[in-house]
CSV table of C-alpha atoms in Angstrom, one decimal:
chain,number,residue,atom,x,y,z
P,5,UNK,CA,-17.2,-13.2,-22.2
P,6,UNK,CA,-20.9,-12.5,-22.5
P,7,UNK,CA,-20.9,-8.6,-23.4
P,8,UNK,CA,-23.5,-5.5,-23.0
P,9,UNK,CA,-24.7,-3.0,-24.4
P,10,UNK,CA,-26.2,-0.4,-21.5
P,11,UNK,CA,-26.7,3.6,-21.7
P,12,UNK,CA,-26.9,5.9,-18.2
P,13,UNK,CA,-29.7,4.5,-15.9
P,14,UNK,CA,-29.9,1.2,-17.5
P,15,UNK,CA,-29.4,-2.4,-15.5
P,16,UNK,CA,-28.5,-5.7,-15.8
P,17,UNK,CA,-29.6,-8.3,-13.4
P,18,UNK,CA,-27.0,-11.6,-12.1
P,19,UNK,CA,-29.2,-13.8,-11.0
P,20,UNK,CA,-32.4,-12.7,-8.9
P,21,UNK,CA,-30.5,-10.9,-6.4
P,22,UNK,CA,-28.2,-8.8,-7.7
P,23,UNK,CA,-28.3,-5.9,-9.6
P,24,UNK,CA,-25.7,-3.3,-11.4
P,25,UNK,CA,-26.5,0.1,-13.0
P,26,UNK,CA,-24.9,1.6,-14.8
P,27,UNK,CA,-25.1,5.5,-13.2
P,28,UNK,CA,-22.9,8.1,-15.1
P,29,UNK,CA,-20.6,7.6,-18.1
P,30,UNK,CA,-18.4,9.9,-17.9
P,31,UNK,CA,-14.8,10.8,-20.2
P,32,UNK,CA,-12.6,8.7,-19.2
P,33,UNK,CA,-15.1,6.2,-16.2
P,34,UNK,CA,-17.7,5.6,-15.7
P,35,UNK,CA,-19.9,5.3,-12.2
P,36,UNK,CA,-21.9,1.9,-11.6
P,37,UNK,CA,-24.5,1.0,-8.6
P,38,UNK,CA,-24.2,-2.4,-7.8
P,39,UNK,CA,-26.5,-4.1,-5.1
P,40,UNK,CA,-26.0,-7.5,-3.8
P,41,UNK,CA,-26.6,-9.5,-1.0
P,42,UNK,CA,-24.1,-9.0,2.2
P,43,UNK,CA,-23.3,-12.5,1.7
P,44,UNK,CA,-22.5,-11.6,-1.8
P,45,UNK,CA,-17.6,-9.9,-1.7
P,46,UNK,CA,-18.3,-6.7,-3.4
P,47,UNK,CA,-14.7,-5.4,-4.5
P,48,UNK,CA,-12.8,-3.6,-7.1
P,49,UNK,CA,-10.5,-6.6,-8.3
P,50,UNK,CA,-7.5,-4.5,-8.2
P,51,UNK,CA,-7.6,-5.0,-4.1
P,52,UNK,CA,-7.9,-8.9,-4.6
P,53,UNK,CA,-4.6,-8.1,-6.3
P,54,UNK,CA,-3.5,-6.1,-4.1
P,55,UNK,CA,-4.1,-9.1,-1.1
P,56,UNK,CA,-2.1,-10.9,-3.0
P,57,UNK,CA,1.2,-9.0,-3.3
P,58,UNK,CA,0.6,-8.5,0.0
P,59,UNK,CA,0.1,-11.8,1.2
P,60,UNK,CA,3.0,-12.6,-1.3
P,61,UNK,CA,5.7,-9.8,0.3
P,62,UNK,CA,4.7,-11.2,4.1
P,63,UNK,CA,6.3,-14.4,3.1
P,64,UNK,CA,10.4,-12.2,2.6
P,65,UNK,CA,12.9,-14.0,5.0
P,66,UNK,CA,15.2,-12.4,5.6
P,67,UNK,CA,16.1,-8.5,5.5
P,68,UNK,CA,20.1,-9.1,4.7
P,69,UNK,CA,19.8,-10.9,1.3
P,70,UNK,CA,16.5,-8.1,0.7
P,71,UNK,CA,19.3,-5.4,1.6
P,72,UNK,CA,22.6,-7.6,-1.2
P,73,UNK,CA,20.0,-7.1,-3.3
P,74,UNK,CA,19.5,-3.6,-3.3
P,75,UNK,CA,22.8,-2.3,-2.4
P,76,UNK,CA,23.8,-4.7,-5.9
P,77,UNK,CA,21.3,-2.1,-7.5
P,78,UNK,CA,21.8,1.3,-6.5
P,79,UNK,CA,25.3,0.4,-6.9
P,80,UNK,CA,25.0,-1.0,-10.6
P,81,UNK,CA,25.5,0.9,-13.0
P,82,UNK,CA,22.0,1.7,-14.0
P,83,UNK,CA,21.1,2.3,-9.9
P,84,UNK,CA,19.8,6.0,-9.1
P,85,UNK,CA,21.8,8.2,-6.5
P,86,UNK,CA,18.5,7.8,-3.4
Q,1,UNK,CA,8.9,10.8,18.0
Q,2,UNK,CA,9.7,13.0,21.2
Q,3,UNK,CA,9.6,10.7,23.9
Q,4,UNK,CA,7.0,12.3,26.8
Q,5,UNK,CA,4.8,11.6,29.8
Q,6,UNK,CA,3.7,7.3,28.9
Q,7,UNK,CA,6.6,4.9,29.2
Q,8,UNK,CA,8.0,3.4,26.5
Q,9,UNK,CA,6.5,-0.8,25.5
Q,10,UNK,CA,8.3,-3.1,23.6
Q,11,UNK,CA,6.6,-5.6,21.3
Q,12,UNK,CA,8.1,-8.5,19.4
Q,13,UNK,CA,9.7,-7.7,15.4
Q,14,UNK,CA,10.1,-10.7,12.9
Q,15,UNK,CA,13.2,-9.5,11.4
Q,16,UNK,CA,15.1,-7.2,15.1
Q,17,UNK,CA,13.8,-8.9,17.8
Q,18,UNK,CA,11.9,-7.3,20.9
Q,19,UNK,CA,11.5,-3.5,19.8
Q,20,UNK,CA,11.0,-0.5,22.2
Q,21,UNK,CA,7.9,1.9,21.1
Q,22,UNK,CA,5.9,5.0,22.3
Q,23,UNK,CA,2.4,4.4,21.5
Q,24,UNK,CA,2.0,8.4,19.9
Q,25,UNK,CA,4.1,6.4,17.3
Q,26,UNK,CA,1.8,3.7,16.0
Q,27,UNK,CA,0.5,4.3,13.1
Q,28,UNK,CA,-3.9,3.0,12.8
Q,29,UNK,CA,-4.7,1.5,9.4
Q,30,UNK,CA,-9.0,1.9,11.1
Q,31,UNK,CA,-9.7,-1.0,7.6
Q,32,UNK,CA,-6.3,-2.7,7.9
Q,33,UNK,CA,-4.8,-3.8,4.7
Q,34,UNK,CA,-6.0,-6.0,1.9
Q,35,UNK,CA,-5.4,-9.5,2.7
Q,36,UNK,CA,-4.8,-8.8,6.5
Q,37,UNK,CA,-7.4,-6.4,7.8
Q,38,UNK,CA,-7.5,-7.7,11.2
Q,39,UNK,CA,-4.2,-6.1,11.5
Q,40,UNK,CA,-4.5,-1.9,12.2
Q,41,UNK,CA,-2.1,-0.8,14.2
Q,42,UNK,CA,1.8,-1.0,12.4
Q,43,UNK,CA,5.2,0.9,13.8
Q,44,UNK,CA,7.4,2.2,11.1
Q,45,UNK,CA,11.0,0.9,12.3
Q,46,UNK,CA,14.1,2.7,11.0
Q,47,UNK,CA,17.4,1.7,11.4
Q,48,UNK,CA,20.5,3.3,9.3
Q,49,UNK,CA,22.5,-0.4,8.5
Q,50,UNK,CA,19.4,-0.9,6.3
Q,51,UNK,CA,18.5,2.7,5.0
Q,52,UNK,CA,16.3,3.9,2.7
Q,53,UNK,CA,14.1,0.6,3.8
Q,54,UNK,CA,10.9,1.3,6.0
Q,55,UNK,CA,9.9,-1.7,8.0
Q,56,UNK,CA,6.3,-1.8,9.0
Q,57,UNK,CA,5.5,-4.1,11.9
Q,58,UNK,CA,2.3,-4.8,12.8
Q,59,UNK,CA,1.7,-5.1,16.7
Q,60,UNK,CA,-0.8,-7.4,17.2
Q,61,UNK,CA,1.3,-10.0,15.0
Q,62,UNK,CA,5.2,-9.9,15.4
Q,63,UNK,CA,5.3,-12.4,12.5
Q,64,UNK,CA,4.3,-10.4,10.0
Q,65,UNK,CA,6.5,-7.0,9.0
Q,66,UNK,CA,6.7,-5.5,5.7
Q,67,UNK,CA,9.4,-4.5,3.9
Q,68,UNK,CA,8.8,-1.5,2.5
Q,69,UNK,CA,10.8,1.8,0.1
Q,70,UNK,CA,9.7,5.4,0.3
Q,71,UNK,CA,8.0,5.7,-2.9
Q,72,UNK,CA,9.7,8.4,-3.4
Q,73,UNK,CA,13.3,6.1,-3.2
Q,74,UNK,CA,11.8,3.6,-4.7
Q,75,UNK,CA,10.6,6.4,-8.1
Q,76,UNK,CA,12.2,10.3,-7.4
Q,77,UNK,CA,9.4,11.5,-9.4
Q,78,UNK,CA,6.2,9.5,-8.6
Q,79,UNK,CA,3.3,11.2,-7.7
Q,80,UNK,CA,0.5,10.3,-5.7
Q,81,UNK,CA,-3.4,10.3,-8.1
Q,82,UNK,CA,-5.5,9.2,-4.2
Q,83,UNK,CA,-9.4,8.3,-4.7
Q,84,UNK,CA,-11.2,11.1,-3.2
Q,85,UNK,CA,-13.2,8.4,-1.1
Q,86,UNK,CA,-9.3,7.4,0.4
Q,87,UNK,CA,-8.5,11.4,0.4
Q,88,UNK,CA,-11.1,11.0,2.7
Q,89,UNK,CA,-11.0,8.0,4.8
Q,90,UNK,CA,-7.2,9.9,5.6
Q,91,UNK,CA,-8.8,13.4,6.2
Q,92,UNK,CA,-6.7,14.5,4.4
Q,93,UNK,CA,-7.9,17.1,2.1
Q,94,UNK,CA,-10.1,16.6,-0.7
Q,95,UNK,CA,-9.6,18.5,-4.2
Q,96,UNK,CA,-5.5,18.5,-4.2
Q,97,UNK,CA,-3.2,15.4,-4.0
Q,98,UNK,CA,-1.6,15.3,-0.3
Q,99,UNK,CA,2.4,16.5,-0.8
Q,100,UNK,CA,4.8,13.5,0.3
Q,101,UNK,CA,7.0,14.5,2.6
Q,102,UNK,CA,4.8,17.3,4.5
Q,103,UNK,CA,1.3,16.0,4.3
Q,104,UNK,CA,1.5,11.8,4.3
Q,105,UNK,CA,4.4,9.4,4.4
Q,106,UNK,CA,4.4,7.2,1.5
Q,107,UNK,CA,5.3,3.6,1.0
Q,108,UNK,CA,6.4,0.9,-1.4
Q,109,UNK,CA,5.5,-2.4,0.0
Q,110,UNK,CA,8.7,-5.2,-1.5
Q,111,UNK,CA,8.3,-8.1,-2.9
Q,112,UNK,CA,10.7,-10.6,-3.9
Q,113,UNK,CA,10.3,-13.4,-5.2
Q,114,UNK,CA,13.4,-16.5,-5.6
Q,115,UNK,CA,15.3,-15.7,-8.9
Q,116,UNK,CA,13.6,-12.4,-9.9
Q,117,UNK,CA,14.7,-9.1,-9.0
Q,118,UNK,CA,13.0,-7.2,-6.1
Q,119,UNK,CA,9.8,-5.5,-6.8
Q,120,UNK,CA,7.4,-2.6,-5.5
Q,121,UNK,CA,4.1,-1.5,-5.4
Q,122,UNK,CA,3.6,1.6,-6.3
Q,123,UNK,CA,-0.1,0.5,-7.2
Q,124,UNK,CA,-1.1,1.0,-4.1
Q,125,UNK,CA,0.9,2.3,-1.8
Q,126,UNK,CA,0.7,2.8,2.0
Q,127,UNK,CA,-0.3,6.1,2.6
Q,128,UNK,CA,0.1,8.0,6.2
Q,129,UNK,CA,-1.1,11.1,7.0
Q,130,UNK,CA,1.0,12.6,9.0
Q,131,UNK,CA,-0.3,14.7,11.6
Q,132,UNK,CA,-2.6,11.6,12.5
Q,133,UNK,CA,-0.7,9.5,11.6
Q,134,UNK,CA,-3.7,7.1,10.8
Q,135,UNK,CA,-3.0,5.3,7.4
Q,136,UNK,CA,-4.5,2.9,4.9
Q,137,UNK,CA,-3.0,0.7,1.3
Q,138,UNK,CA,-4.2,3.5,-1.8
Q,139,UNK,CA,-4.9,1.9,-4.7
Q,140,UNK,CA,-4.0,4.7,-7.4
Q,141,UNK,CA,-6.9,5.7,-10.1
Q,142,UNK,CA,-5.2,6.0,-13.0
Q,143,UNK,CA,-2.0,5.3,-11.3
Q,144,UNK,CA,1.0,4.8,-14.5
Q,145,UNK,CA,2.8,2.2,-11.9
Q,146,UNK,CA,1.3,-1.5,-11.0
Q,147,UNK,CA,1.8,-3.4,-8.0
Q,148,UNK,CA,4.7,-5.2,-9.4
Q,149,UNK,CA,7.1,-2.9,-10.5
Q,150,UNK,CA,10.7,-4.3,-11.0
Q,151,UNK,CA,13.2,-2.5,-9.3
Q,152,UNK,CA,15.3,-0.5,-10.4
Q,153,UNK,CA,12.5,1.4,-12.3
Q,154,UNK,CA,12.8,2.0,-16.0
Q,155,UNK,CA,13.8,6.1,-16.3
Q,156,UNK,CA,10.1,6.2,-18.0
Q,157,UNK,CA,8.5,5.3,-15.7
Q,158,UNK,CA,9.9,7.6,-12.6
Q,159,UNK,CA,10.1,11.1,-14.9
């Protein structure tokens, strides 16, 4: 991984068309501005993780099997009252 | 939901055959959800036998249905930490987190892989404005939860 040090207001260029600007550096997060061609999708990494998880979740085959598992969890020694 | 003038409609569902529903109970997701951006209309299906599960059934695609748990059932101390953009997109008050149950419905999508305990996505719950029924999958900021929390949750995560 390439590591660069930048200050607020400074930028990084990726190729000819993509610019990443450090807009503001806060205590626990930074604000970044991204300029890229429309053809380049830009999203938070979490969106991809969540998308993959949604795809996996949509494959569920049987409600009965799920309910059985949950019932066992709830009735088990570590289960909650809810 | 109280039925008014509009006659009930019928849709096919992935798990429960045809189901009648009221147009006023349709939840609208203007941006869909990640990996299903084109799916904008969902029903929340509940059945006594499957409590506390809530099923999110797509109206456009009968084969698409998510099994979910209310976030507070999965994790009694669950707290929302929504980004300002998500609050804005759902028409929720800026500057404070919505109250689960009063302002919003908050559901965690369940996932089941073979030979593994079920997991819930508490990083990105489905949040629906109860007054407008507008919803989105809201990735939480500074969240202590992951998109794959194993059930039952470790006690520390919920306190």
